[in-house]
PDB file of C-alpha atoms in Angstrom:
ATOM      1  CA  MET A   1      -5.301  10.002 -22.473  1.00 47.00           C
ATOM      2  CA  ARG A   2      -2.118  11.799 -20.657  1.00 52.00           C
ATOM      3  CA  GLY A   3      -3.344  15.243 -22.223  1.00 53.00           C
ATOM      4  CA  ALA A   4      -7.041  14.387 -20.654  1.00 48.00           C
ATOM      5  CA  VAL A   5      -5.600  13.587 -17.275  1.00 48.00           C
ATOM      6  CA  ARG A   6      -3.225  16.651 -17.193  1.00 49.00           C
ATOM      7  CA  GLU A   7      -5.881  18.845 -17.948  1.00 49.00           C
ATOM      8  CA  HIS A   8      -8.345  17.326 -15.525  1.00 48.00           C
ATOM      9  CA  TYR A   9      -5.746  17.584 -12.626  1.00 49.00           C
ATOM     10  CA  GLY A  10      -4.329  21.028 -13.711  1.00 45.00           C
ATOM     11  CA  ASN A  11      -8.168  22.258 -13.202  1.00 49.00           C
ATOM     12  CA  LEU A  12      -8.405  20.901  -9.677  1.00 48.00           C
ATOM     13  CA  ALA A  13      -5.037  22.281  -8.748  1.00 49.00           C
ATOM     14  CA  LYS A  14      -6.697  25.672  -9.677  1.00 49.00           C
ATOM     15  CA  SER A  15      -9.641  25.039  -7.499  1.00 59.00           C
ATOM     16  CA  ASP A  16     -10.063  23.961  -3.837  1.00 54.00           C
ATOM     17  CA  SER A  17     -12.169  20.695  -4.863  1.00 51.00           C
ATOM     18  CA  SER A  18     -10.879  18.140  -2.003  1.00 48.00           C
ATOM     19  CA  CYS A  19     -12.419  14.779  -1.667  1.00 46.00           C
ATOM     20  CA  CYS A  20     -10.521  14.347   1.725  1.00 42.00           C
ATOM     21  CA  SER A  21     -12.917  14.952   4.746  1.00 36.00           C
ATOM     22  CA  THR A  22     -13.804  12.852   7.873  1.00 36.00           C
ATOM     23  CA  LYS A  23     -16.556  11.108   6.480  1.00 38.00           C
ATOM     24  CA  GLU A  24     -16.918   8.382   3.567  1.00 39.00           C
ATOM     25  CA  SER A  25     -16.715  10.084   0.265  1.00 39.00           C
ATOM     26  CA  SER A  26     -16.938   8.707  -3.443  1.00 37.00           C
ATOM     27  CA  CYS A  27     -13.288   9.070  -4.042  1.00 43.00           C
ATOM     28  CA  GLY A  28     -12.840   6.927  -0.825  1.00 38.00           C
ATOM     29  CA  CYS A  29     -10.316   8.990   1.212  1.00 45.00           C
ATOM     30  CA  GLY A  30     -12.831   9.873   3.689  1.00 54.00           C
ATOM     31  CA  GLY A  31     -12.083   8.705   7.159  1.00 65.00           C
ATOM     32  CA  LEU A  32      -8.565   7.393   5.777  1.00 72.00           C
ATOM     33  CA  TYR A  33      -6.639  10.077   7.435  1.00 83.00           C
ATOM     34  CA  SER A  34      -6.848  10.235  11.210  1.00 84.00           C
ATOM     35  CA  GLN A  35      -8.154  13.756  12.505  1.00 86.00           C
ATOM     36  CA  SER A  36      -4.457  14.696  13.854  1.00 88.00           C
ATOM     37  CA  GLU A  37      -2.841  14.044  10.587  1.00 88.00           C
ATOM     38  CA  ILE A  38      -5.373  16.291   8.927  1.00 86.00           C
ATOM     39  CA  LEU A  39      -4.946  18.783  11.513  1.00 86.00           C
ATOM     40  CA  SER A  40      -1.214  18.649  10.823  1.00 86.00           C
ATOM     41  CA  LEU A  41      -1.111  19.164   7.355  1.00 84.00           C
ATOM     42  CA  PRO A  42      -1.216  22.432   5.402  1.00 79.00           C
ATOM     43  CA  GLN A  43      -4.925  23.301   4.469  1.00 77.00           C
ATOM     44  CA  ASP A  44      -3.761  24.128   1.012  1.00 75.00           C
ATOM     45  CA  ALA A  45      -2.591  20.542   0.208  1.00 75.00           C
ATOM     46  CA  ILE A  46      -5.819  19.190   1.937  1.00 78.00           C
ATOM     47  CA  ALA A  47      -7.903  21.463  -0.403  1.00 69.00           C
ATOM     48  CA  VAL A  48      -6.761  19.590  -3.698  1.00 71.00           C
ATOM     49  CA  SER A  49      -6.242  15.961  -2.013  1.00 70.00           C
ATOM     50  CA  ALA A  50      -7.772  13.627  -4.971  1.00 68.00           C
ATOM     51  CA  GLY A  51      -6.495  10.189  -3.137  1.00 74.00           C
ATOM     52  CA  CYS A  52      -8.428   6.963  -2.584  1.00 81.00           C
ATOM     53  CA  GLY A  53      -6.127   5.690   0.554  1.00 87.00           C
ATOM     54  CA  ASN A  54      -3.542   6.707   2.866  1.00 92.00           C
ATOM     55  CA  PRO A  55      -0.326   4.898   1.634  1.00 95.00           C
ATOM     56  CA  THR A  56       1.851   6.411   4.271  1.00 96.00           C
ATOM     57  CA  ALA A  57      -0.228   4.297   6.597  1.00 94.00           C
ATOM     58  CA  ILE A  58       1.393   1.244   5.472  1.00 96.00           C
ATOM     59  CA  ALA A  59       4.728   2.548   4.058  1.00 97.00           C
ATOM     60  CA  SER A  60       6.629   1.812   7.576  1.00 97.00           C
ATOM     61  CA  LEU A  61       8.165   5.155   7.168  1.00 98.00           C
ATOM     62  CA  LYS A  62      11.162   5.957   9.928  1.00 98.00           C
ATOM     63  CA  PRO A  63      13.257   9.142  10.588  1.00 99.00           C
ATOM     64  CA  GLY A  64      15.967   9.524   7.945  1.00 99.00           C
ATOM     65  CA  MET A  65      14.493   7.696   5.116  1.00 99.00           C
ATOM     66  CA  ILE A  66      14.307   8.900   1.383  1.00 99.00           C
ATOM     67  CA  VAL A  67      10.439   8.462   0.167  1.00 99.00           C
ATOM     68  CA  VAL A  68       9.275   8.726  -3.565  1.00 99.00           C
ATOM     69  CA  ASP A  69       5.673  10.246  -4.036  1.00 98.00           C
ATOM     70  CA  LEU A  70       4.409   9.115  -7.074  1.00 98.00           C
ATOM     71  CA  GLY A  71       1.849  11.416  -8.461  1.00 94.00           C
ATOM     72  CA  SER A  72       2.041  13.879  -5.524  1.00 93.00           C
ATOM     73  CA  GLY A  73      -0.797  16.234  -6.735  1.00 90.00           C
ATOM     74  CA  GLY A  74      -1.162  19.006  -4.059  1.00 90.00           C
ATOM     75  CA  GLY A  75       1.360  17.210  -1.510  1.00 92.00           C
ATOM     76  CA  ILE A  76      -0.883  15.839   0.997  1.00 93.00           C
ATOM     77  CA  ASP A  77       1.017  12.405   1.261  1.00 95.00           C
ATOM     78  CA  ALA A  78       4.466  13.835   0.745  1.00 96.00           C
ATOM     79  CA  PHE A  79       3.941  16.272   3.631  1.00 96.00           C
ATOM     80  CA  LEU A  80       2.779  13.375   5.853  1.00 96.00           C
ATOM     81  CA  SER A  81       5.904  11.704   4.817  1.00 97.00           C
ATOM     82  CA  ALA A  82       8.035  14.635   5.445  1.00 97.00           C
ATOM     83  CA  ARG A  83       6.836  14.481   9.176  1.00 96.00           C
ATOM     84  CA  LYS A  84       7.459  10.899   9.586  1.00 97.00           C
ATOM     85  CA  VAL A  85      11.299  10.792   8.205  1.00 98.00           C
ATOM     86  CA  GLY A  86      11.891  13.917  10.034  1.00 98.00           C
ATOM     87  CA  PRO A  87      14.565  16.697   9.334  1.00 97.00           C
ATOM     88  CA  LYS A  88      17.247  13.789   8.269  1.00 98.00           C
ATOM     89  CA  GLY A  89      14.968  12.306   5.726  1.00 99.00           C
ATOM     90  CA  MET A  90      13.794  13.663   2.188  1.00 99.00           C
ATOM     91  CA  VAL A  91      10.657  13.524   0.351  1.00 99.00           C
ATOM     92  CA  TYR A  92      10.647  13.644  -3.333  1.00 99.00           C
ATOM     93  CA  GLY A  93       7.067  14.366  -5.084  1.00 98.00           C
ATOM     94  CA  ILE A  94       7.052  13.707  -8.749  1.00 98.00           C
ATOM     95  CA  ASP A  95       3.727  14.744 -10.903  1.00 95.00           C
ATOM     96  CA  MET A  96       3.217  15.445 -14.297  1.00 92.00           C
ATOM     97  CA  THR A  97       1.097  18.437 -13.895  1.00 89.00           C
ATOM     98  CA  PRO A  98       2.925  21.829 -13.538  1.00 91.00           C
ATOM     99  CA  GLU A  99      -0.144  23.701 -11.806  1.00 90.00           C
ATOM    100  CA  MET A 100       0.114  20.676  -9.277  1.00 89.00           C
ATOM    101  CA  ILE A 101       4.053  21.047  -8.963  1.00 94.00           C
ATOM    102  CA  ASN A 102       3.834  24.831  -8.779  1.00 93.00           C
ATOM    103  CA  ARG A 103       0.880  24.876  -6.166  1.00 92.00           C
ATOM    104  CA  ALA A 104       2.707  21.991  -3.884  1.00 93.00           C
ATOM    105  CA  ARG A 105       5.995  23.988  -3.833  1.00 96.00           C
ATOM    106  CA  LYS A 106       4.110  27.158  -3.006  1.00 94.00           C
ATOM    107  CA  THR A 107       2.648  25.216   0.106  1.00 93.00           C
ATOM    108  CA  ALA A 108       5.979  23.872   1.115  1.00 94.00           C
ATOM    109  CA  ARG A 109       7.647  27.303   0.949  1.00 96.00           C
ATOM    110  CA  GLU A 110       4.756  28.887   2.632  1.00 93.00           C
ATOM    111  CA  SER A 111       4.806  26.220   5.570  1.00 94.00           C
ATOM    112  CA  GLY A 112       8.509  25.964   5.788  1.00 95.00           C
ATOM    113  CA  ILE A 113       8.787  22.618   5.010  1.00 96.00           C
ATOM    114  CA  GLN A 114      12.308  21.942   4.094  1.00 97.00           C
ATOM    115  CA  ASN A 115      12.787  18.146   3.529  1.00 98.00           C
ATOM    116  CA  VAL A 116      10.364  17.963   0.609  1.00 98.00           C
ATOM    117  CA  GLU A 117      11.287  18.638  -3.111  1.00 98.00           C
ATOM    118  CA  PHE A 118       8.783  18.558  -6.063  1.00 98.00           C
ATOM    119  CA  ARG A 119       9.933  17.560  -9.460  1.00 98.00           C
ATOM    120  CA  LEU A 120       7.770  18.078 -12.894  1.00 97.00           C
ATOM    121  CA  GLY A 121       7.765  14.510 -14.575  1.00 97.00           C
ATOM    122  CA  GLU A 122       6.203  11.702 -15.624  1.00 96.00           C
ATOM    123  CA  ILE A 123       5.888   8.407 -13.312  1.00 97.00           C
ATOM    124  CA  GLU A 124       6.726   6.260 -16.306  1.00 97.00           C
ATOM    125  CA  HIS A 125       9.893   8.161 -16.528  1.00 97.00           C
ATOM    126  CA  ILE A 126      10.890   9.317 -12.897  1.00 98.00           C
ATOM    127  CA  PRO A 127      13.300  12.068 -12.629  1.00 98.00           C
ATOM    128  CA  LEU A 128      15.654  10.381 -10.309  1.00 99.00           C
ATOM    129  CA  ASP A 129      18.747   8.163 -10.102  1.00 98.00           C
ATOM    130  CA  ALA A 130      18.517   4.624  -9.253  1.00 98.00           C
ATOM    131  CA  GLY A 131      18.666   3.188  -6.113  1.00 98.00           C
ATOM    132  CA  VAL A 132      17.984   6.506  -4.222  1.00 98.00           C
ATOM    133  CA  ALA A 133      14.853   5.636  -2.009  1.00 99.00           C
ATOM    134  CA  ASP A 134      13.953   3.578   0.750  1.00 99.00           C
ATOM    135  CA  VAL A 135      10.319   3.800   0.026  1.00 99.00           C
ATOM    136  CA  VAL A 136       8.269   4.605  -2.961  1.00 99.00           C
ATOM    137  CA  ILE A 137       4.455   5.517  -2.193  1.00 98.00           C
ATOM    138  CA  SER A 138       1.655   6.497  -4.431  1.00 96.00           C
ATOM    139  CA  ASN A 139      -1.870   7.222  -3.809  1.00 94.00           C
ATOM    140  CA  CYS A 140      -4.774   6.744  -6.403  1.00 88.00           C
ATOM    141  CA  VAL A 141      -2.581   7.386  -9.577  1.00 91.00           C
ATOM    142  CA  ILE A 142      -0.918   4.118 -11.125  1.00 93.00           C
ATOM    143  CA  ASN A 143      -4.570   3.357 -12.483  1.00 89.00           C
ATOM    144  CA  LEU A 144      -4.237   6.691 -14.651  1.00 86.00           C
ATOM    145  CA  SER A 145      -1.129   5.502 -16.454  1.00 90.00           C
ATOM    146  CA  PRO A 146      -1.658   3.663 -19.922  1.00 87.00           C
ATOM    147  CA  ASP A 147       1.607   1.819 -19.166  1.00 93.00           C
ATOM    148  CA  LYS A 148       1.289   0.628 -15.710  1.00 95.00           C
ATOM    149  CA  GLN A 149       4.379  -2.347 -15.962  1.00 97.00           C
ATOM    150  CA  GLN A 150       6.506   0.738 -16.900  1.00 98.00           C
ATOM    151  CA  VAL A 151       5.619   2.956 -13.625  1.00 97.00           C
ATOM    152  CA  PHE A 152       6.234  -0.500 -11.660  1.00 98.00           C
ATOM    153  CA  LYS A 153       9.629  -0.961 -13.511  1.00 98.00           C
ATOM    154  CA  GLU A 154      10.696   2.655 -12.772  1.00 99.00           C
ATOM    155  CA  ALA A 155       9.408   2.214  -8.784  1.00 99.00           C
ATOM    156  CA  PHE A 156      11.735  -0.740  -8.829  1.00 99.00           C
ATOM    157  CA  ARG A 157      14.533   1.259 -10.524  1.00 99.00           C
ATOM    158  CA  VAL A 158      14.473   4.095  -7.923  1.00 99.00           C
ATOM    159  CA  LEU A 159      14.279   1.757  -4.857  1.00 99.00           C
ATOM    160  CA  ARG A 160      17.671   0.667  -3.104  1.00 99.00           C
ATOM    161  CA  PRO A 161      17.913  -3.240  -2.605  1.00 98.00           C
ATOM    162  CA  GLY A 162      15.395  -4.192   0.261  1.00 98.00           C
ATOM    163  CA  GLY A 163      13.342  -1.092  -0.166  1.00 99.00           C
ATOM    164  CA  ARG A 164       9.488  -0.883  -0.018  1.00 98.00           C
ATOM    165  CA  LEU A 165       6.588  -0.157  -2.204  1.00 99.00           C
ATOM    166  CA  ALA A 166       3.593   1.053  -0.688  1.00 98.00           C
ATOM    167  CA  VAL A 167       0.427   2.033  -2.939  1.00 97.00           C
ATOM    168  CA  SER A 168      -3.383   2.787  -2.536  1.00 93.00           C
ATOM    169  CA  ASP A 169      -5.221   2.389  -5.921  1.00 91.00           C
ATOM    170  CA  ILE A 170      -8.362   1.617  -7.734  1.00 88.00           C
ATOM    171  CA  VAL A 171      -8.573  -1.993  -9.105  1.00 90.00           C
ATOM    172  CA  LEU A 172     -11.174  -3.457 -11.006  1.00 87.00           C
ATOM    173  CA  VAL A 173     -13.608  -6.056  -8.890  1.00 85.00           C
ATOM    174  CA  SER A 174     -15.394  -6.917 -12.370  1.00 79.00           C
ATOM    175  CA  ASP A 175     -15.638  -5.697 -16.091  1.00 76.00           C
ATOM    176  CA  LEU A 176     -16.881  -2.232 -16.632  1.00 72.00           C
ATOM    177  CA  PRO A 177     -19.311  -1.342 -19.044  1.00 65.00           C
ATOM    178  CA  GLU A 178     -17.971  -0.471 -22.382  1.00 66.00           C
ATOM    179  CA  GLU A 179     -19.505   3.086 -22.208  1.00 63.00           C
ATOM    180  CA  ILE A 180     -17.686   3.478 -18.877  1.00 67.00           C
ATOM    181  CA  ARG A 181     -14.355   1.807 -20.299  1.00 63.00           C
ATOM    182  CA  LYS A 182     -14.147   4.578 -23.139  1.00 59.00           C
ATOM    183  CA  ASN A 183     -14.939   7.362 -21.364  1.00 57.00           C
ATOM    184  CA  LEU A 184     -11.904   9.772 -20.915  1.00 51.00           C
ATOM    185  CA  THR A 185     -13.819  11.675 -18.033  1.00 56.00           C
ATOM    186  CA  ALA A 186     -14.186   8.226 -16.214  1.00 52.00           C
ATOM    187  CA  TRP A 187     -10.482   7.395 -16.858  1.00 46.00           C
ATOM    188  CA  SER A 188      -9.322  10.918 -15.283  1.00 49.00           C
ATOM    189  CA  SER A 189     -11.564  10.288 -12.250  1.00 54.00           C
ATOM    190  CA  CYS A 190      -9.546   6.672 -11.692  1.00 54.00           C
ATOM    191  CA  VAL A 191     -12.176   4.624 -13.041  1.00 64.00           C
ATOM    192  CA  SER A 192     -12.009   3.356 -16.500  1.00 61.00           C
ATOM    193  CA  GLY A 193      -8.035   3.151 -16.586  1.00 76.00           C
ATOM    194  CA  ALA A 194      -8.099   0.403 -13.599  1.00 83.00           C
ATOM    195  CA  VAL A 195      -7.109  -3.171 -14.316  1.00 88.00           C
ATOM    196  CA  SER A 196      -7.759  -6.428 -12.339  1.00 90.00           C
ATOM    197  CA  GLU A 197      -6.161  -7.569  -9.243  1.00 93.00           C
ATOM    198  CA  LYS A 198      -4.348 -10.256 -11.243  1.00 95.00           C
ATOM    199  CA  GLU A 199      -3.209  -7.888 -13.911  1.00 95.00           C
ATOM    200  CA  TYR A 200      -1.900  -5.287 -11.246  1.00 96.00           C
ATOM    201  CA  ILE A 201      -0.176  -7.715  -9.179  1.00 97.00           C
ATOM    202  CA  GLY A 202       1.155  -9.223 -12.486  1.00 98.00           C
ATOM    203  CA  ALA A 203       2.497  -6.310 -13.462  1.00 98.00           C
ATOM    204  CA  MET A 204       4.560  -5.743  -9.950  1.00 98.00           C
ATOM    205  CA  LYS A 205       5.901  -9.310 -10.105  1.00 98.00           C
ATOM    206  CA  ASN A 206       7.275  -8.682 -13.699  1.00 98.00           C
ATOM    207  CA  ALA A 207       8.891  -5.169 -12.806  1.00 98.00           C
ATOM    208  CA  GLY A 208      10.754  -7.796  -9.952  1.00 98.00           C
ATOM    209  CA  PHE A 209       9.017  -7.030  -6.835  1.00 99.00           C
ATOM    210  CA  GLU A 210       8.579  -9.755  -4.259  1.00 98.00           C
ATOM    211  CA  HIS A 211       6.596 -10.287  -0.769  1.00 98.00           C
ATOM    212  CA  ILE A 212       3.365  -8.527  -2.413  1.00 98.00           C
ATOM    213  CA  LYS A 213       0.591  -8.052  -0.245  1.00 98.00           C
ATOM    214  CA  VAL A 214      -2.948  -6.839  -0.574  1.00 96.00           C
ATOM    215  CA  ASP A 215      -3.458  -4.946   2.801  1.00 90.00           C
ATOM    216  CA  ASP A 216      -7.006  -3.753   2.440  1.00 86.00           C
ATOM    217  CA  ARG A 217      -9.793  -3.851  -0.095  1.00 87.00           C
ATOM    218  CA  VAL A 218     -12.497  -1.610   0.022  1.00 85.00           C
ATOM    219  CA  VAL A 219     -15.584  -2.249  -2.734  1.00 83.00           C
ATOM    220  CA  TYR A 220     -17.222   0.780  -4.067  1.00 77.00           C
ATOM    221  CA  THR A 221     -21.185   1.118  -3.648  1.00 78.00           C
ATOM    222  CA  HIS A 222     -23.301   1.873  -6.416  1.00 74.00           C
ATOM    223  CA  GLU A 223     -23.938   5.494  -4.804  1.00 76.00           C
ATOM    224  CA  GLN A 224     -19.989   6.004  -4.603  1.00 72.00           C
ATOM    225  CA  LEU A 225     -19.174   5.220  -8.466  1.00 69.00           C
ATOM    226  CA  SER A 226     -22.164   7.154  -9.701  1.00 68.00           C
ATOM    227  CA  ASP A 227     -21.134  10.056  -8.102  1.00 67.00           C
ATOM    228  CA  TYR A 228     -17.559   9.567  -9.561  1.00 60.00           C
ATOM    229  CA  LEU A 229     -19.031   9.386 -13.034  1.00 60.00           C
ATOM    230  CA  LYS A 230     -21.706  12.090 -12.431  1.00 60.00           C
ATOM    231  CA  ASP A 231     -19.746  14.685 -14.765  1.00 53.00           C
ATOM    232  CA  SER A 232     -19.331  12.292 -17.434  1.00 51.00           C
ATOM    233  CA  GLU A 233     -20.922  12.583 -20.620  1.00 51.00           C
ATOM    234  CA  TYR A 234     -22.201   9.039 -20.125  1.00 50.00           C
ATOM    235  CA  ALA A 235     -23.732   9.488 -16.836  1.00 51.00           C
ATOM    236  CA  ASP A 236     -27.430  10.149 -18.178  1.00 54.00           C
ATOM    237  CA  ARG A 237     -27.089   7.489 -21.356  1.00 54.00           C
ATOM    238  CA  PRO A 238     -29.843   4.797 -21.580  1.00 53.00           C
ATOM    239  CA  GLU A 239     -27.232   2.144 -21.396  1.00 53.00           C
ATOM    240  CA  LEU A 240     -26.152   3.120 -17.766  1.00 55.00           C
ATOM    241  CA  ARG A 241     -29.425   4.428 -16.454  1.00 56.00           C
ATOM    242  CA  GLY A 242     -30.752   1.626 -14.119  1.00 56.00           C
ATOM    243  CA  ARG A 243     -27.551  -0.091 -14.202  1.00 60.00           C
ATOM    244  CA  ASN A 244     -26.457  -1.429 -10.895  1.00 64.00           C
ATOM    245  CA  LEU A 245     -22.766  -0.045 -10.380  1.00 64.00           C
ATOM    246  CA  SER A 246     -21.830  -1.803  -7.212  1.00 68.00           C
ATOM    247  CA  ASP A 247     -19.201  -4.218  -7.106  1.00 73.00           C
ATOM    248  CA  LEU A 248     -17.109  -2.996 -10.251  1.00 79.00           C
ATOM    249  CA  ILE A 249     -14.166  -1.460  -8.346  1.00 81.00           C
ATOM    250  CA  ALA A 250     -12.323  -1.448  -5.307  1.00 85.00           C
ATOM    251  CA  SER A 251      -9.891   0.811  -3.307  1.00 87.00           C
ATOM    252  CA  TYR A 252      -6.528  -1.521  -2.614  1.00 92.00           C
ATOM    253  CA  ARG A 253      -3.756  -0.815  -0.484  1.00 95.00           C
ATOM    254  CA  ILE A 254      -0.621  -3.190  -1.568  1.00 97.00           C
ATOM    255  CA  THR A 255       2.799  -3.369  -0.360  1.00 98.00           C
ATOM    256  CA  ALA A 256       5.803  -4.932  -1.859  1.00 99.00           C
ATOM    257  CA  VAL A 257       9.569  -5.103  -1.472  1.00 99.00           C
ATOM    258  CA  ARG A 258      12.456  -4.837  -4.089  1.00 99.00           C
ATOM    259  CA  PRO A 259      14.938  -8.020  -3.273  1.00 98.00           C
ATOM    260  CA  LYS A 260      18.047  -7.458  -1.384  1.00 94.00           C
ATOM    261  CA  LYS A 261      19.835  -9.357  -4.165  1.00 83.00           C
TER     262      LYS A 261
END
């Protein structure tokens, strides 16, 4: 599973296939970044955007903060965070795909952005010391992990007491057809690895987070999910043909806090 995800996003890093635009798109990120944010970003980061939301909008970032971006990809949210925390702050982008890390580092270097560092690593084993971060963000990545509980434990570990978690992610609204659930392409496309709201928030609570709040839910339409699966080997199977795929998944924005004690 991890190898399929790494290959999928490695190929994305070599292309310019963004889902980020000013209109609605199947990945759900359309319209979630303001025009001013898009214009302020390096175009190379926008070119490989693959998120389903904008976690920086709910992260309450302030100058001087230390931010960790889990699954930073081409760096779009890391670069936005770097602008918000300013030269006295720092952003660490963590990604397991070498091609994405190399591309993000190149973009940072060419854009002269000095308060961001991209590190190769798995979000289940974050290559940072405990208690270093004021905020942990993630955009449409935790659903890709086969061990979401471990991801939240690691996010909790790297946060300082009182630190904040802000994520955008795909969550199940109802059970997926078995044909989609078993499909590796659908997993890499942030669909079949998704879990229910109860399971997702339960994993956050088990990791120790408190004050968990669902900030927003956007349920995907049949057309959006169909577009997600258009490259899947199951897309034209008789079992899926004619099936209504509405109301199966949604893009969530969730915040939580590591207790001060």
